[in-house]
Coordinates of C-alpha atoms in Angstrom, one line a residue:
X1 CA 0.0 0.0 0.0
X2 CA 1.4 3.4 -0.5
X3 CA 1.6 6.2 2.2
X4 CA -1.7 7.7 1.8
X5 CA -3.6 4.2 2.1
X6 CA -1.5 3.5 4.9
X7 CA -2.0 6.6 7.0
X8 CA -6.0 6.4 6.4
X9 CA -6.1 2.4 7.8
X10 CA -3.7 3.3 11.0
X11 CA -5.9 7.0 11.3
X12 CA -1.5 8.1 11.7
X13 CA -1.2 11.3 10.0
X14 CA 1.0 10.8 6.9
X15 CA 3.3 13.4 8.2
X16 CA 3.7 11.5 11.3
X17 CA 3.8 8.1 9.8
X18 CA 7.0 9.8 7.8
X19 CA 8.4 11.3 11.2
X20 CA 8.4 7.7 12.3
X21 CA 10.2 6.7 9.7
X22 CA 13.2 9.4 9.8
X23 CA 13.2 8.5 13.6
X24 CA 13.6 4.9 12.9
X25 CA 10.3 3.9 15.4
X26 CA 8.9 2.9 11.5
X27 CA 11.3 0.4 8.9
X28 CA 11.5 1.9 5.5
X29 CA 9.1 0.3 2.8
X30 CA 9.6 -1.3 -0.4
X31 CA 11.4 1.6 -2.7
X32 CA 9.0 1.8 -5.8
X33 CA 10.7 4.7 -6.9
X34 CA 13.1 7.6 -6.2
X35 CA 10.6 9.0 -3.7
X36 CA 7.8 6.5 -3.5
X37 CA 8.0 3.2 -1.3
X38 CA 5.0 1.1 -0.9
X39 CA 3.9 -0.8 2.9
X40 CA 2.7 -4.1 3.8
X41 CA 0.8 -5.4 7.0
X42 CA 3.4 -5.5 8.8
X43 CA 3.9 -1.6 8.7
X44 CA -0.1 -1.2 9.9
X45 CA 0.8 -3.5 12.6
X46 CA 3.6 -1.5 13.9
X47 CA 2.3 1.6 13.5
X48 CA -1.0 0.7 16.3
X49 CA 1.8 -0.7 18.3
X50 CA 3.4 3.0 18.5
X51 CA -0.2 4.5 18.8
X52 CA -0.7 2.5 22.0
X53 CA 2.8 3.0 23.3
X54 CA 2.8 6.5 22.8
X55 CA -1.1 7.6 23.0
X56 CA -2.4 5.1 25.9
X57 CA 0.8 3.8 27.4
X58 CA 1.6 7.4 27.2
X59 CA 5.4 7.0 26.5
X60 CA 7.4 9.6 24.8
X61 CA 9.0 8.7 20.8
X62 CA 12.5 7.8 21.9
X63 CA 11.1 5.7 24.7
X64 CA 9.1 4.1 22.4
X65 CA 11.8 3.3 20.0
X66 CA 13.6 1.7 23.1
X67 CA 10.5 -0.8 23.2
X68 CA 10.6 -1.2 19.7
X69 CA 14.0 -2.4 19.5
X70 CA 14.2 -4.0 23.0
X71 CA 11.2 -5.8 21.4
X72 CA 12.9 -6.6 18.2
X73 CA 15.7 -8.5 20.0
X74 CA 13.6 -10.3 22.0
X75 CA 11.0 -11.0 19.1
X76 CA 11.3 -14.8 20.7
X77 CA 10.8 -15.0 23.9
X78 CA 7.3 -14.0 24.5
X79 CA 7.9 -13.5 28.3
X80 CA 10.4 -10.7 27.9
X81 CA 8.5 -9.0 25.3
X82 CA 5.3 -8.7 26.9
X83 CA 7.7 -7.9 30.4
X84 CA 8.8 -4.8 28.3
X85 CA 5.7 -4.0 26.7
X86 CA 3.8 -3.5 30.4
X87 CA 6.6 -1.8 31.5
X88 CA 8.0 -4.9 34.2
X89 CA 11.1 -4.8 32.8
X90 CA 13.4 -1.6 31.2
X91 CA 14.3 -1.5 27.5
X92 CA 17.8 -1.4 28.0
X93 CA 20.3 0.4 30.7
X94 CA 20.4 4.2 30.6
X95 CA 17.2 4.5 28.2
X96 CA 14.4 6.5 29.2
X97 CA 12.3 4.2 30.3
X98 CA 14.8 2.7 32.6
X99 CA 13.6 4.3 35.8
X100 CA 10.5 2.5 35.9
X101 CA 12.4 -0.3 36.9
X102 CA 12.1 0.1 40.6
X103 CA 14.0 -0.7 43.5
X104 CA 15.1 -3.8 44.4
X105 CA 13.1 -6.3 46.6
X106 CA 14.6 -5.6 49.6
X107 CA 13.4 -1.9 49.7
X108 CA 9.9 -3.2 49.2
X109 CA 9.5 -5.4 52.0
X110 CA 6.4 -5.5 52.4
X111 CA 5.6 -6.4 48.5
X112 CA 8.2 -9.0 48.8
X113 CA 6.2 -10.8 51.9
X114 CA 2.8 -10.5 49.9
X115 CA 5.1 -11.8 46.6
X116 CA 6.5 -14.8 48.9
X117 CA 2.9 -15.6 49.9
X118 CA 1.2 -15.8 46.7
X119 CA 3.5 -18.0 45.4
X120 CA 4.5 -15.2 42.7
X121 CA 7.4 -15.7 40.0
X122 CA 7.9 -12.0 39.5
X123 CA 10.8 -9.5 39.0
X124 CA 12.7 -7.9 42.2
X125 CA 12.5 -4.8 39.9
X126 CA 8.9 -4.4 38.8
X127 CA 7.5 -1.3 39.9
X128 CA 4.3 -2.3 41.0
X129 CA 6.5 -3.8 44.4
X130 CA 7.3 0.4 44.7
X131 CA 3.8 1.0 44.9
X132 CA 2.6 -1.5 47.1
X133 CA 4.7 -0.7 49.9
X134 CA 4.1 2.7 49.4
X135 CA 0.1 2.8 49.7
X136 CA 0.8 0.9 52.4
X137 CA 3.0 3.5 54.2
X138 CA 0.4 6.2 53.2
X139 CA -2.6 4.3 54.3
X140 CA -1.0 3.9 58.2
X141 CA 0.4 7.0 58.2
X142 CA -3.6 8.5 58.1
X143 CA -3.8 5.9 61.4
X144 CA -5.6 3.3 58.8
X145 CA -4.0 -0.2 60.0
X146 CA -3.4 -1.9 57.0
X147 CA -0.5 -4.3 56.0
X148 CA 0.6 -6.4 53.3
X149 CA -1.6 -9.7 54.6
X150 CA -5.0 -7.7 54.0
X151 CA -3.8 -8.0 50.6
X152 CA -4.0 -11.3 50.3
X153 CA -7.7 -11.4 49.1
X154 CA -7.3 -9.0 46.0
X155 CA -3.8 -10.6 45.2
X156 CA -5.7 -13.7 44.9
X157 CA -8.3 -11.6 42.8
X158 CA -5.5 -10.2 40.5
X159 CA -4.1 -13.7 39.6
X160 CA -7.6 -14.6 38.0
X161 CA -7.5 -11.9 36.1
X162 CA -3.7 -11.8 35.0
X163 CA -4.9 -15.5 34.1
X164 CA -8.1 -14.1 31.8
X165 CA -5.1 -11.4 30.3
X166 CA -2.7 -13.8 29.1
X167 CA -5.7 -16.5 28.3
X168 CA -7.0 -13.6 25.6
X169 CA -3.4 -13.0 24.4
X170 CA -2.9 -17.0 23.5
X171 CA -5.6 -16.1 20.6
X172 CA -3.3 -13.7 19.1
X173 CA -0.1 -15.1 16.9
X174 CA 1.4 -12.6 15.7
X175 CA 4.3 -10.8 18.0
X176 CA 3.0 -7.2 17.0
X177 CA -0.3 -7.5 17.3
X178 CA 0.3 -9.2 20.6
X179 CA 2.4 -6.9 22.2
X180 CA -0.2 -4.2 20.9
X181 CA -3.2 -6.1 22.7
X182 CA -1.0 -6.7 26.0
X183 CA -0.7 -2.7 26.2
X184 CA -4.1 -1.3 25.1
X185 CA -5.9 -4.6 27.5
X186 CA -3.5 -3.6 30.3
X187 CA -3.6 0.3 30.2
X188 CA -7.4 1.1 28.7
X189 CA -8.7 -1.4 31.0
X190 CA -7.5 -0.4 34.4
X191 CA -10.5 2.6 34.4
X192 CA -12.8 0.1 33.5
X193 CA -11.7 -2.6 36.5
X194 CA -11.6 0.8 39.0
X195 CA -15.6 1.2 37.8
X196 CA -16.4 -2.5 38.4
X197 CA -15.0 -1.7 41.6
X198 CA -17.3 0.4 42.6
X199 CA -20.8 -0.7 40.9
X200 CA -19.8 -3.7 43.1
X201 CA -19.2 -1.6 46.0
X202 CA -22.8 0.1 45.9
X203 CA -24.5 -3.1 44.8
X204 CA -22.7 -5.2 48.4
X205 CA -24.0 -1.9 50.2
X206 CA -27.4 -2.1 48.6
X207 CA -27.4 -5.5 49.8
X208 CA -26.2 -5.2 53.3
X209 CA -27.9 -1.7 54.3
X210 CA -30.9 -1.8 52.5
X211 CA -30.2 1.3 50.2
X212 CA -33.5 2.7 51.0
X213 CA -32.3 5.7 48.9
X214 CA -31.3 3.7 45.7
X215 CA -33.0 5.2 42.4
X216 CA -33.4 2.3 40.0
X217 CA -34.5 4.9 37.7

């Protein structure tokens, strides 16, 4: 397909899709001409894959080129890919994205107990350990008592549902289109989990307290 076909099936701008390429986020097509080159699938795959790194997983262009490439070399090992794509594991030492590696385990002790407990297989480095002990922290500090065992429940909760992730993501063969599921199922539905949240917040209220002022309206 040439340029223009391409940029109306991706909904990329074509002087975008050609800042991709002189960036190197985009490979070059097939050179028809002096100044023409035509693009296949493969360049309409890509291309969503940069929309969702940059416009939902809201990286910037070079860190997405770091995903790309860090991507590219691990194009067969499906664990580190999909590590990269969500962010788990960094692109590569002293790229942009390397700070959301995290600490290591031992400054997270508290994620590392609840990680021990479950069972989990999981990086020392994955940032999510950061944030755990952190809420943690906050939540005690407002004289809330809360530790890493209440957790247990909803880390049971979130294995089910990293289960259903990956189970949706064995439908998919190829690597592209893969990795761009993995981001836009991971980061587009996190809102929509949050909501489920709480409908089933004010429906377990409703049950337990009556809800004498529910309008089913």
């Amino acid at each position: 397909m040439r340029i223009s076909e391409l940029s109306r099936r991706s909904g990329v701008p074509n002087a975008t899709i050609k800042y991709y390429l002189r960036e190197g986020l985009l490979p070059p097509g097939r050179a028809t001409a002096a100044t023409q080159a035509e693009y296949d699938e493969t360049h309409l795959r890509r291309l969503r894959l940069i929309r969702a790194l940059t416009g939902v997983r809201g990286l910037s262009v070079a860190s997405a080129k770091h995903v790309l490439d860090a991507m590219t070399a691990h194009r067969t090992d499906l664990h580190e890919m999909l590590g990269i794509v969500f962010g788990i594991r960094p692109p590569g030492s002293g790229t942009p994205d390397a700070a959301e590696g995290g600490a290591p385990a031992e400054a997270n002790p508290e994620a590392a107990a609840l990680v021990d407990a479950m069972g989990w297989s999981v990086s020392e480095h994955n940032p999510a350990r950061r944030t755990i002990d952190e809420t943690l922290r906050t939540l005690r500090s407002l004289d809330i008592a809360y530790d890493w065992e209440a957790l247990l429940p909803y880390a049971e909760l979130a294995q089910r549902t990293a289960r259903h992730d990956l189970d949706r993501l064995e439908t998919v063969t190829d690597p592209m289109e893969k990795a761009e599921q993995a981001v836009l199922l991971t980061f587009l539905l996190e809102p929509a989990l949050m909501a489920l949240r709480r409908l089933a917040q004010e429906n377990e209220s409703t049950a337990r307290h009556g809800g004498g002022g529910h309008n089913s309206a």
